[in-house]
Coordinates of C-alpha atoms in Angstrom, one line a residue:
M1 CA 113.0 107.8 71.1
E2 CA 109.5 108.6 69.8
L3 CA 108.2 105.3 71.1
R4 CA 109.8 106.0 74.5
G5 CA 108.2 109.4 74.6
V6 CA 104.7 108.0 74.0
C7 CA 105.3 105.3 76.6
C8 CA 106.4 108.0 79.1
V9 CA 103.2 110.0 78.5
L10 CA 101.1 106.9 78.8
L11 CA 102.8 105.9 82.1
T12 CA 102.4 109.5 83.4
C13 CA 98.6 109.3 82.7
L14 CA 98.3 105.9 84.4
F15 CA 100.3 107.0 87.5
Y16 CA 98.4 110.3 87.7
T17 CA 95.1 108.4 87.8
S18 CA 96.2 105.9 90.4
S19 CA 98.0 108.4 92.6
A20 CA 95.3 111.0 93.1
D21 CA 95.3 109.8 96.7
K22 CA 98.0 107.8 98.4
D23 CA 97.4 105.0 100.9
F24 CA 97.2 102.5 98.1
F25 CA 97.1 99.6 100.5
T26 CA 93.6 100.7 101.8
S27 CA 91.8 100.0 98.6
I28 CA 92.2 96.8 96.4
G29 CA 90.2 98.5 93.7
Q30 CA 92.7 101.3 93.3
M31 CA 95.7 99.0 93.6
T32 CA 94.8 97.2 90.4
D33 CA 96.1 100.2 88.5
L34 CA 99.5 99.6 90.0
L35 CA 99.6 96.1 88.4
Y36 CA 99.2 97.6 85.0
T37 CA 101.7 100.3 85.9
E38 CA 104.2 97.7 86.9
K39 CA 103.6 95.7 83.7
D40 CA 104.2 98.8 81.6
L41 CA 107.4 99.5 83.6
V42 CA 108.6 96.0 82.8
T43 CA 107.9 96.5 79.1
S44 CA 109.9 99.7 79.2
L45 CA 112.7 97.9 81.0
K46 CA 112.8 95.1 78.4
D47 CA 113.1 97.7 75.6
Y48 CA 116.2 99.0 77.3
I49 CA 117.6 95.5 77.8
R50 CA 117.3 94.7 74.1
A51 CA 119.4 97.8 73.4
E52 CA 122.3 96.8 75.7
E53 CA 121.7 93.2 76.4
D54 CA 125.4 92.3 76.4
K55 CA 126.1 94.7 79.3
L56 CA 123.0 94.3 81.4
E57 CA 122.6 90.5 82.0
Q58 CA 121.6 91.0 85.7
V59 CA 118.9 93.5 84.8
K60 CA 117.6 91.2 82.1
K61 CA 117.0 88.4 84.6
W62 CA 115.2 90.8 86.9
A63 CA 112.9 92.0 84.1
E64 CA 112.0 88.5 82.9
K65 CA 111.0 87.5 86.5
L66 CA 108.7 90.5 86.8
D67 CA 107.4 90.1 83.3
V68 CA 106.0 86.7 84.0
L69 CA 104.4 87.8 87.3
S70 CA 102.9 91.0 85.8
A71 CA 101.5 89.2 82.8
T72 CA 99.7 86.6 85.0
A73 CA 98.5 89.2 87.5
T74 CA 96.9 91.5 84.9
Q75 CA 94.7 88.6 83.6
D76 CA 92.7 88.9 86.9
P77 CA 94.0 92.0 88.7
E78 CA 91.4 92.0 91.5
G79 CA 91.7 88.2 92.1
F80 CA 95.5 88.6 92.2
L81 CA 95.5 91.5 94.6
G82 CA 92.8 89.8 96.7
H83 CA 95.6 87.7 98.0
P84 CA 97.2 89.8 100.8
V85 CA 100.7 88.4 100.2
N86 CA 100.6 89.5 96.5
A87 CA 99.4 92.9 97.6
F88 CA 102.2 93.3 100.2
K89 CA 104.8 92.1 97.6
L90 CA 103.5 94.6 95.1
M91 CA 103.9 97.4 97.7
K92 CA 107.4 96.2 98.5
R93 CA 108.5 95.9 94.9
L94 CA 107.4 99.3 93.9
N95 CA 108.5 101.1 97.0
T96 CA 111.9 99.3 97.6
E97 CA 113.1 97.0 95.0
W98 CA 112.7 99.2 92.0
G99 CA 114.8 101.8 93.8
E100 CA 117.5 99.2 94.2
L101 CA 117.3 98.4 90.5
E102 CA 117.7 102.1 89.8
L103 CA 121.1 102.1 91.4
L104 CA 122.2 99.0 89.4
V105 CA 121.1 100.5 86.1
L106 CA 122.8 103.9 86.8
K107 CA 126.2 102.2 86.7
D108 CA 125.7 101.5 83.0
M109 CA 124.8 105.1 82.0
S110 CA 121.2 104.1 81.2
D111 CA 119.9 107.6 80.9
G112 CA 116.7 106.8 78.9
F113 CA 115.3 104.2 81.2
I114 CA 116.4 105.8 84.5
S115 CA 114.9 109.2 83.6
N116 CA 111.6 107.4 82.8
L117 CA 111.7 105.4 86.0
T118 CA 112.8 108.4 88.2
I119 CA 109.9 110.5 86.9
Q120 CA 107.3 107.9 87.6
R121 CA 108.6 106.9 91.1
Q122 CA 107.0 110.0 92.5
Y123 CA 103.7 108.3 91.9
F124 CA 104.7 105.0 93.4
P125 CA 103.5 103.7 96.8
N126 CA 105.6 105.0 99.6
D127 CA 106.9 103.7 103.0
D128 CA 103.5 104.2 104.6
D129 CA 101.9 102.0 102.0
Q130 CA 104.5 99.3 102.4
T131 CA 104.1 99.5 106.2
G132 CA 100.4 99.5 106.0
A133 CA 100.4 96.4 103.8
A134 CA 102.8 94.7 106.3
K135 CA 100.6 95.5 109.3
A136 CA 97.6 94.2 107.4
L137 CA 99.3 90.8 107.1
M138 CA 100.0 90.8 110.8
R139 CA 96.4 91.8 111.6
L140 CA 95.2 88.9 109.4
Q141 CA 97.6 86.6 111.2
D142 CA 96.2 87.4 114.6
T143 CA 92.5 87.6 113.7
Y144 CA 92.4 84.3 111.8
R145 CA 95.1 82.5 113.8
L146 CA 97.4 81.9 110.9
D147 CA 101.0 80.8 111.4
T148 CA 103.9 82.5 109.6
H149 CA 104.5 79.5 107.4
T150 CA 100.9 79.5 106.1
I151 CA 101.2 83.2 105.2
S152 CA 104.7 82.9 103.8
S153 CA 103.7 80.0 101.5
G154 CA 100.6 81.8 100.5
E155 CA 98.3 78.8 101.3
L156 CA 95.6 80.9 102.9
P157 CA 92.0 79.6 103.5
G158 CA 89.7 80.5 100.7
T159 CA 92.6 81.1 98.2
N160 CA 91.7 80.6 94.5
K161 CA 94.3 78.0 93.2
D162 CA 94.1 79.6 89.8
V163 CA 95.5 83.0 91.1
A164 CA 99.3 83.2 90.7
M165 CA 101.2 83.7 93.9
S166 CA 104.9 83.6 94.6
P167 CA 105.9 82.6 98.2
M168 CA 107.5 85.1 100.5
T169 CA 111.3 85.2 100.5
V170 CA 113.6 85.5 103.5
E171 CA 113.8 89.2 102.6
D172 CA 110.0 89.5 102.7
C173 CA 109.8 87.9 106.1
F174 CA 112.7 90.0 107.4
E175 CA 111.0 93.2 106.2
L176 CA 107.8 92.3 108.1
G177 CA 109.9 91.6 111.2
K178 CA 111.7 95.0 110.8
I179 CA 108.4 96.9 110.5
A180 CA 107.0 95.2 113.6
Y181 CA 110.3 96.0 115.4
S182 CA 110.1 99.7 114.5
D183 CA 106.6 99.7 116.0
A184 CA 108.0 98.1 119.3
D185 CA 105.8 95.1 118.4
Y186 CA 108.3 92.5 119.6
Y187 CA 105.7 89.7 119.4
H188 CA 105.4 89.9 115.6
T189 CA 109.1 90.7 115.3
E190 CA 109.9 87.4 116.9
L191 CA 107.4 85.5 114.7
W192 CA 108.7 86.9 111.4
M193 CA 112.4 86.8 112.2
E194 CA 112.0 83.2 113.2
Q195 CA 110.3 82.5 109.9
A196 CA 113.1 84.2 108.0
L197 CA 115.6 82.1 110.0
K198 CA 113.7 78.9 109.2
Q199 CA 113.8 79.6 105.5
L200 CA 117.5 80.4 105.7
D201 CA 118.1 77.2 107.6
G202 CA 116.2 75.4 104.9
G203 CA 118.7 76.4 102.3
E204 CA 117.0 79.4 100.7
E205 CA 119.5 81.9 99.3
S206 CA 119.2 85.5 100.6
S207 CA 121.0 88.8 100.8
V208 CA 120.0 89.0 104.5
D209 CA 122.6 87.4 106.6
M210 CA 121.8 85.1 109.6
V211 CA 123.7 87.3 112.1
T212 CA 121.4 90.3 111.4
I213 CA 118.3 88.1 111.9
L214 CA 119.6 86.6 115.1
D215 CA 120.4 90.1 116.4
Y216 CA 116.8 91.2 115.9
L217 CA 115.4 87.9 117.2
S218 CA 117.4 87.8 120.5
Y219 CA 116.5 91.4 121.4
S220 CA 112.8 91.0 120.6
I221 CA 112.6 87.8 122.7
Y222 CA 114.4 89.6 125.6
Q223 CA 111.8 92.4 125.4
Q224 CA 109.1 89.9 126.0
G225 CA 110.8 88.7 129.2
E226 CA 112.2 85.4 127.9
L227 CA 115.8 85.7 129.0
E228 CA 116.8 82.1 128.5
R229 CA 115.7 82.0 124.9
A230 CA 117.3 85.4 124.2
L231 CA 120.5 84.2 125.7
D232 CA 120.4 81.0 123.5
Y233 CA 120.0 83.1 120.3
T234 CA 122.7 85.5 121.4
K235 CA 125.2 82.6 121.8
R236 CA 124.2 81.2 118.4
L237 CA 124.9 84.7 116.9
L238 CA 128.4 84.8 118.6
K239 CA 129.3 81.4 117.1
L240 CA 128.9 83.1 113.7
D241 CA 130.5 86.4 114.6
S242 CA 132.5 86.3 117.8
A243 CA 133.4 89.9 117.5
H244 CA 129.9 91.2 117.3
Q245 CA 130.0 94.2 119.7
R246 CA 126.3 94.4 120.7
A247 CA 125.9 90.7 121.0
N248 CA 128.9 90.5 123.4
G249 CA 127.4 93.3 125.5
N250 CA 124.0 91.6 125.5
L251 CA 125.5 88.2 126.5
K252 CA 126.9 89.7 129.7
Y253 CA 123.7 91.6 130.4
F254 CA 121.4 88.7 129.8
E255 CA 123.5 86.4 132.0
Y256 CA 123.4 89.0 134.8
Q257 CA 119.7 89.5 134.6
L258 CA 119.1 85.7 134.4
A259 CA 121.1 85.2 137.6
K260 CA 119.4 88.1 139.3
Q261 CA 115.9 87.1 138.3
N262 CA 114.6 90.4 139.6
K263 CA 111.6 91.3 137.6
V264 CA 109.6 94.3 138.6
E265 CA 106.1 94.9 137.1
A266 CA 104.8 98.4 136.8
E267 CA 101.5 98.8 138.6
E268 CA 98.5 100.1 136.7
G269 CA 95.6 102.0 138.2
Q270 CA 92.4 99.9 138.8
K271 CA 90.3 102.0 136.3
E272 CA 92.9 101.7 133.6
K273 CA 93.2 97.9 134.2
E274 CA 89.4 97.6 133.9
K275 CA 89.3 99.6 130.7
R276 CA 92.1 97.5 129.1
E277 CA 90.3 94.3 130.1
R278 CA 87.1 95.5 128.5
E279 CA 89.0 96.3 125.3
K280 CA 90.7 92.9 125.4
R281 CA 87.4 91.1 125.9
E282 CA 85.8 92.9 123.0
R283 CA 88.8 92.3 120.8
R284 CA 88.8 88.6 121.6
K285 CA 85.0 88.4 120.9
Y286 CA 85.5 90.4 117.6
E287 CA 88.2 88.0 116.4
Q288 CA 86.2 84.9 117.4
L289 CA 83.2 86.2 115.4
C290 CA 85.5 86.9 112.4
R291 CA 86.7 83.3 112.5
G292 CA 83.1 82.1 112.5
E293 CA 83.1 81.2 116.2
G294 CA 80.0 83.2 117.0
I295 CA 77.2 82.5 119.4
K296 CA 74.9 79.8 118.2
M297 CA 71.2 80.5 118.6
T298 CA 69.1 78.1 120.6
P299 CA 66.8 75.8 118.5
R300 CA 63.8 77.8 119.9
R301 CA 65.2 81.1 118.7
Q302 CA 66.3 79.6 115.4
S303 CA 62.8 78.3 114.8
L304 CA 61.5 81.9 114.8
M305 CA 63.9 83.0 112.0
F306 CA 62.3 82.8 108.6
C307 CA 62.8 83.5 104.9
R308 CA 59.9 85.1 103.1
Y309 CA 58.8 87.1 100.1
S310 CA 58.0 90.7 101.1
D311 CA 55.9 93.3 99.2
N312 CA 56.3 95.9 102.0
N313 CA 52.7 96.2 102.9
H314 CA 51.4 95.8 99.3
H315 CA 53.7 98.3 97.7
P316 CA 52.7 98.6 94.0
L317 CA 56.2 97.8 92.8
Y318 CA 56.5 94.6 94.8
V319 CA 53.0 93.1 94.7
L320 CA 53.9 91.0 91.6
G321 CA 57.6 90.9 92.2
P322 CA 58.2 90.7 96.0
V323 CA 61.7 90.9 97.4
K324 CA 63.4 87.9 99.1
Q325 CA 63.7 88.6 102.8
E326 CA 65.7 86.5 105.3
D327 CA 66.0 86.9 109.1
E328 CA 69.7 87.1 110.0
W329 CA 69.3 87.9 113.7
D330 CA 66.5 88.6 116.1
R331 CA 67.8 91.0 118.8
P332 CA 68.7 93.4 117.2
R333 CA 66.6 92.5 114.2
I334 CA 68.9 92.2 111.2
I335 CA 67.2 91.4 107.9
R336 CA 68.9 90.4 104.6
Y337 CA 67.3 91.3 101.3
H338 CA 68.6 89.1 98.4
D339 CA 69.2 90.1 94.8
I340 CA 68.9 93.9 95.5
L341 CA 71.5 95.0 93.0
S342 CA 72.2 93.5 89.6
N343 CA 75.8 92.9 88.3
S344 CA 75.4 95.8 85.9
E345 CA 74.3 98.2 88.7
I346 CA 77.2 97.1 90.9
E347 CA 79.7 97.7 88.1
K348 CA 78.2 101.2 87.4
V349 CA 78.4 102.1 91.1
K350 CA 82.1 101.0 91.3
E351 CA 82.9 102.8 88.1
L352 CA 81.5 106.1 89.5
A353 CA 83.1 105.6 92.9
K354 CA 86.6 104.4 92.0
P355 CA 88.2 107.7 90.8
R356 CA 87.0 109.4 94.1
L357 CA 87.9 106.8 96.7
R358 CA 89.6 108.5 99.6
R359 CA 90.7 107.4 103.1
A360 CA 88.2 108.3 105.9
T361 CA 89.3 111.3 108.1
I362 CA 88.3 112.5 111.5
S363 CA 88.8 115.9 113.2
N364 CA 91.3 116.0 116.0
P365 CA 89.4 117.2 119.0
I366 CA 92.3 119.3 120.2
T367 CA 93.7 120.8 117.0
G368 CA 90.7 120.6 114.8
V369 CA 93.0 119.2 112.0
L370 CA 91.7 116.4 109.8
E371 CA 93.6 113.2 110.4
T372 CA 93.5 109.7 108.9
A373 CA 91.0 107.4 110.6
H374 CA 93.3 104.4 111.3
Y375 CA 90.4 102.4 112.8
R376 CA 89.1 101.9 109.2
I377 CA 91.3 100.3 106.5
S378 CA 89.4 101.2 103.5
K379 CA 88.6 104.1 101.0
S380 CA 85.2 105.5 100.4
A381 CA 83.4 107.8 98.1
W382 CA 80.0 109.5 98.2
L383 CA 77.5 109.3 95.3
T384 CA 74.6 111.7 94.9
A385 CA 71.3 110.8 93.3
Y386 CA 71.5 113.4 90.5
E387 CA 74.8 112.3 89.1
D388 CA 73.6 109.1 87.6
P389 CA 70.2 107.4 87.1
V390 CA 71.5 104.2 88.7
V391 CA 72.2 106.0 92.0
D392 CA 68.8 107.6 92.0
K393 CA 67.2 104.2 91.3
I394 CA 69.1 102.6 94.2
N395 CA 68.0 105.3 96.6
Q396 CA 64.3 104.9 95.6
R397 CA 64.6 101.1 95.9
I398 CA 65.9 101.5 99.5
E399 CA 62.9 103.8 100.3
D400 CA 60.4 101.4 98.7
I401 CA 61.7 98.4 100.6
T402 CA 62.3 99.9 104.0
G403 CA 59.4 102.3 104.0
L404 CA 61.7 105.1 105.3
N405 CA 62.2 108.5 103.7
V406 CA 65.6 108.7 102.0
K407 CA 65.3 112.5 101.3
T408 CA 66.8 113.2 104.7
A409 CA 69.3 110.3 104.4
E410 CA 73.0 110.7 103.8
E411 CA 74.3 110.2 100.3
L412 CA 75.1 106.7 99.1
Q413 CA 78.6 105.8 100.5
V414 CA 80.7 103.3 98.6
A415 CA 83.7 101.7 100.3
N416 CA 86.4 99.4 99.0
Y417 CA 88.5 97.6 101.6
G418 CA 92.3 97.2 101.3
V419 CA 94.8 94.6 102.3
G420 CA 93.4 93.1 105.5
G421 CA 90.7 95.8 105.2
Q422 CA 88.6 96.2 108.4
Y423 CA 86.4 98.6 110.3
E424 CA 86.9 98.3 114.1
P425 CA 83.8 98.0 116.5
H426 CA 81.6 101.1 116.4
F427 CA 78.1 102.5 116.5
D428 CA 76.4 104.1 113.5
F429 CA 74.3 106.4 115.7
G430 CA 75.4 109.3 117.8
R431 CA 75.4 108.5 121.6
K432 CA 74.4 110.8 124.4
D433 CA 78.0 111.9 125.0
E434 CA 78.0 113.0 121.3
P435 CA 75.1 115.5 121.2
D436 CA 76.5 117.3 118.1
A437 CA 77.3 114.2 116.1
F438 CA 75.0 115.1 113.2
K439 CA 74.0 118.6 114.2
E440 CA 75.3 120.1 110.9
L441 CA 73.0 117.9 108.9
G442 CA 69.9 119.1 110.8
T443 CA 68.2 115.7 110.2
G444 CA 68.5 114.1 113.6
N445 CA 70.2 110.9 114.5
R446 CA 70.9 107.9 112.3
I447 CA 67.7 105.9 112.7
A448 CA 68.7 102.9 110.5
T449 CA 71.5 101.4 108.4
W450 CA 71.2 99.8 104.9
L451 CA 74.4 98.0 103.9
I452 CA 74.8 96.5 100.4
Y453 CA 77.4 93.9 99.6
M454 CA 78.8 94.5 96.1
S455 CA 81.2 91.6 96.0
D456 CA 81.6 88.1 97.3
V457 CA 84.5 87.6 99.7
P458 CA 86.2 84.1 99.6
S459 CA 87.5 84.4 103.1
G460 CA 86.9 86.9 105.9
G461 CA 85.1 90.3 105.6
A462 CA 82.1 89.5 107.7
T463 CA 80.0 92.2 109.5
V464 CA 79.9 91.2 113.1
F465 CA 77.8 92.5 116.0
T466 CA 80.1 92.2 119.0
D467 CA 77.6 92.7 121.8
V468 CA 75.2 90.0 120.7
G469 CA 77.5 87.6 118.8
A470 CA 76.0 87.9 115.4
A471 CA 78.0 87.5 112.2
V472 CA 76.7 88.4 108.7
W473 CA 78.7 87.2 105.7
P474 CA 79.0 89.1 102.4
K475 CA 76.9 87.9 99.6
K476 CA 77.1 89.9 96.3
G477 CA 74.0 91.8 95.4
S478 CA 72.3 91.4 98.8
A479 CA 71.7 94.0 101.5
V480 CA 71.3 93.9 105.2
F481 CA 69.1 96.3 107.2
W482 CA 68.8 97.2 110.9
Y483 CA 67.4 100.0 113.1
N484 CA 70.1 101.8 115.2
L485 CA 67.4 103.6 117.3
F486 CA 64.4 102.2 119.2
A487 CA 61.0 103.7 118.3
S488 CA 61.4 105.8 121.3
G489 CA 64.5 107.5 119.8
E490 CA 66.9 105.9 122.3
G491 CA 70.0 104.3 120.8
D492 CA 70.1 100.5 120.5
Y493 CA 73.5 99.6 122.0
S494 CA 73.3 96.0 120.8
T495 CA 73.9 97.3 117.2
R496 CA 77.6 97.9 117.9
H497 CA 79.3 96.3 114.9
A498 CA 82.5 95.9 113.0
A499 CA 83.8 94.8 109.6
C500 CA 86.2 91.9 109.9
P501 CA 89.6 92.0 108.0
V502 CA 89.4 90.7 104.5
L503 CA 91.6 87.6 104.4
V504 CA 91.3 86.7 100.7
G505 CA 89.4 88.7 98.1
N506 CA 88.2 92.2 97.3
K507 CA 85.4 93.6 99.4
W508 CA 83.1 96.3 98.0
V509 CA 80.1 97.7 99.9
S510 CA 77.8 100.6 99.8
N511 CA 75.6 101.9 102.6
K512 CA 72.8 104.3 103.2
W513 CA 72.2 105.9 106.6
M514 CA 68.6 107.1 107.2
H515 CA 68.0 109.8 109.7
E516 CA 65.1 110.6 112.1
R517 CA 63.7 113.6 110.2
G518 CA 61.0 112.6 107.7
Q519 CA 60.2 109.4 109.5
E520 CA 57.6 110.8 111.9
F521 CA 54.6 109.1 110.1
R522 CA 56.6 106.2 108.7
R523 CA 58.0 104.8 112.0
R524 CA 55.9 106.2 114.9
C525 CA 57.5 107.0 118.3
T526 CA 56.7 105.1 121.5
L527 CA 57.4 106.0 125.1
N528 CA 59.0 102.6 125.8
E529 CA 62.8 103.1 125.5
S530 CA 63.4 99.5 124.3
E531 CA 60.8 99.3 121.6

């Protein structure tokens, strides 16, 4: 009993640390704690099994399966969770399957283990986490044009073969389909219900019956206007269960609609159509850039791109040890600086940021209430110069290299992306229709962006500039820099950019936004709006 009490206290501490802020799926860095948590839960479960092994054979098998998975995962937690399927299955296990296990154990009067598990479940991922992880898989599926079999088998591009990964089960695929269905996303409902059906047809055992899958499948296909296919699946369902009330009703309705063939399309206003088309074009371009299908520079433009050693106009610190500078793009000018942060500096920044990582929020323009920023699947923290010498040193380094005053800049922001983590297309500067964007800071608009990559990303995670077709890929320790404003103070709309979904890996970045105030003699103004 004493050992169990110590274990309970330890688990409580671990859960308290990892649950300071929910939305686990938005930060791989914070999700690593859940692996250790699950591993400790398995250990606790095995202690109970040893006490009543003769009565709990089913529970023992469950524990042994999870014990092997947890032991392997905790050898390389970030690598393991860098695989989005592993991350989704972790959410699903902790949110759903452990609850099912709870009911099984309760039958055997297992008070000790159940009380421990019940206490800790309040710190588990919730339905929102499981849904978020599922939607992340579907987002990756669309952006990188992955078929359901590739995701289900776990054979993703860039996957480390040494990272353990168990394929998705029929239940996993069915769960993805249900989540899509609840969102009226019938396209993905169809894809994942079909994958569940394929795996059932292939002989995989499952607690999900084929009738239920066919019911979801036929309706989702009907909702997409494919009456003939919907009818075929409904007939297949009725062969398995001829008394299925809803299927019998659907059969008559589908046959009637098919005979009638009277499809009426709702008309949209011209302006709304144009807006939707613009959004679709940008989305297509964004996804193409994320897949590496960006615009290729002409040989003439490419010939003007160079790598060089830079001392920033004979800066004393860089005369003998200049920084490596590489041109990534010409218009807008995007420069990469190599070897900006050392591994020890990166680890220190992550150590400082990790306990404070939170989802980004925005103010609702109508209610004024802070809401989750769903366009950004990540968590971030802000580090001030005075809290650690490393942060102060990084800020000074940015000033020395760029020549811009960082005293009026925003604090160093550190971000860790989650499962399928992304940041949709946006501008860093305030536009003319946002005159009060940075009014409270009193430092003017964001003149420039400095973005540091603090991890390599095996697949995905590029920073793409959707208007010009540029793609910049993460390289650990390097930083990219660009001006958001012309020297005239006008915004450079070609800097619209986005962070692509992380397909495989764990993406950490930090960024510094420099503002106009304090740059008067460092970057002089011009009257030309495009200079």
